[in-house]
Structures are given as C-alpha cells and as structure tokens.
C-alpha cells in the first residue's frame, strides 16, 4: 500500500505515470485510490509514482515496508 504525504506539491508527475489511474487529484495534495493501486505489478518492477516524485512524497505504508524488507 502506498500513500502520499504532506510533501506533495501537486506537480502531476505521479498521475501521468500511473498505469491504473489510481492517483486522485485532490486539494491540497494528491491521494491514492487504494482499490485501484497495484503498485505497478505487471508493468514495472517498482511503483513508478515513487520513481518520478520530485518531493519524495509517495511512500510505502509501514506494513508494506516490513514486507519489502523481509525479501
């Protein structure tokens, strides 16, 4: 699960690369529709929104971080 934190500047970079259109334009920061986010599985090896965010505003939830660290 990914989330967007308060560092978001609503630059739209994440929205443009999301293959499932899970990024929701909101005010003042964007949000991720969890029911649509597949973390780019089947498209790329890493979530593209994280890769392109200039503010490092998109992060894994604590639960997801633990899952990735056990691999």
CSV table of C-alpha atoms in Angstrom, one decimal:
chain,number,residue,atom,x,y,z
A,1,UNK,CA,0.0,0.0,0.0
A,2,UNK,CA,1.3,3.4,-0.9
A,3,UNK,CA,0.3,6.8,0.4
A,4,UNK,CA,1.1,10.4,-0.4
A,5,UNK,CA,2.4,12.6,2.4
A,6,UNK,CA,2.3,16.4,3.1
A,7,UNK,CA,5.4,17.0,0.9
A,8,UNK,CA,3.2,16.6,-2.2
A,9,UNK,CA,3.3,19.8,-4.4
A,10,UNK,CA,0.6,18.5,-6.8
A,11,UNK,CA,3.0,18.6,-9.7
A,12,UNK,CA,1.1,15.8,-11.6
A,13,UNK,CA,4.2,13.7,-12.3
A,14,UNK,CA,2.8,10.7,-10.5
A,15,UNK,CA,-0.6,10.9,-12.1
A,16,UNK,CA,1.0,10.8,-15.6
A,17,UNK,CA,2.8,7.5,-15.0
A,18,UNK,CA,0.2,5.5,-13.1
A,19,UNK,CA,-1.0,2.6,-15.3
A,20,UNK,CA,-4.2,2.2,-13.4
A,21,UNK,CA,-5.1,5.8,-12.8
A,22,UNK,CA,-5.1,5.3,-9.1
A,23,UNK,CA,-3.8,8.8,-8.4
A,24,UNK,CA,-6.6,11.2,-7.4
A,25,UNK,CA,-6.2,14.9,-7.9
A,26,UNK,CA,-7.2,16.4,-4.6
A,27,UNK,CA,-6.7,19.7,-2.8
A,28,UNK,CA,-4.1,20.5,-1.5
A,29,UNK,CA,-2.3,17.2,-2.1
A,30,UNK,CA,-3.0,14.2,-4.3
A,31,UNK,CA,-4.2,10.9,-2.9
A,32,UNK,CA,-4.0,7.3,-4.0
A,33,UNK,CA,-7.2,5.2,-4.5
A,34,UNK,CA,-6.1,2.1,-2.8
A,35,UNK,CA,-8.7,-0.1,-4.5
A,36,UNK,CA,-7.0,0.8,-7.9
A,37,UNK,CA,-3.4,0.8,-6.9
A,38,UNK,CA,-1.5,-2.3,-7.9
A,39,UNK,CA,2.0,-0.8,-7.2
A,40,UNK,CA,2.7,-1.2,-10.9
A,41,UNK,CA,2.8,-5.0,-10.6
A,42,UNK,CA,2.8,-6.4,-14.1
A,43,UNK,CA,4.0,-3.1,-15.6
A,44,UNK,CA,7.4,-2.4,-13.9
A,45,UNK,CA,9.5,-3.7,-11.0
A,46,UNK,CA,8.9,-0.6,-8.9
A,47,UNK,CA,6.0,1.8,-8.4
A,48,UNK,CA,6.5,4.5,-11.0
A,49,UNK,CA,4.9,7.2,-8.9
A,50,UNK,CA,7.7,6.8,-6.3
A,51,UNK,CA,10.3,6.9,-9.0
A,52,UNK,CA,9.1,10.2,-10.6
A,53,UNK,CA,8.1,12.1,-7.5
A,54,UNK,CA,10.4,15.1,-7.2
A,55,UNK,CA,9.5,15.6,-3.5
A,56,UNK,CA,9.7,12.0,-2.3
A,57,UNK,CA,6.1,12.4,-1.2
A,58,UNK,CA,5.0,8.9,-2.1
A,59,UNK,CA,5.9,6.2,0.4
A,60,UNK,CA,5.1,2.6,1.3
A,61,UNK,CA,2.9,2.1,4.4
A,62,UNK,CA,4.7,0.7,7.4
A,63,UNK,CA,3.2,-2.7,6.7
A,64,UNK,CA,4.4,-2.6,3.1
A,65,UNK,CA,7.9,-1.5,4.3
A,66,UNK,CA,8.1,-4.6,6.5
A,67,UNK,CA,7.1,-6.9,3.7
A,68,UNK,CA,9.7,-5.5,1.4
A,69,UNK,CA,12.5,-5.7,4.0
A,70,UNK,CA,11.8,-9.4,4.5
A,71,UNK,CA,12.5,-10.3,0.9
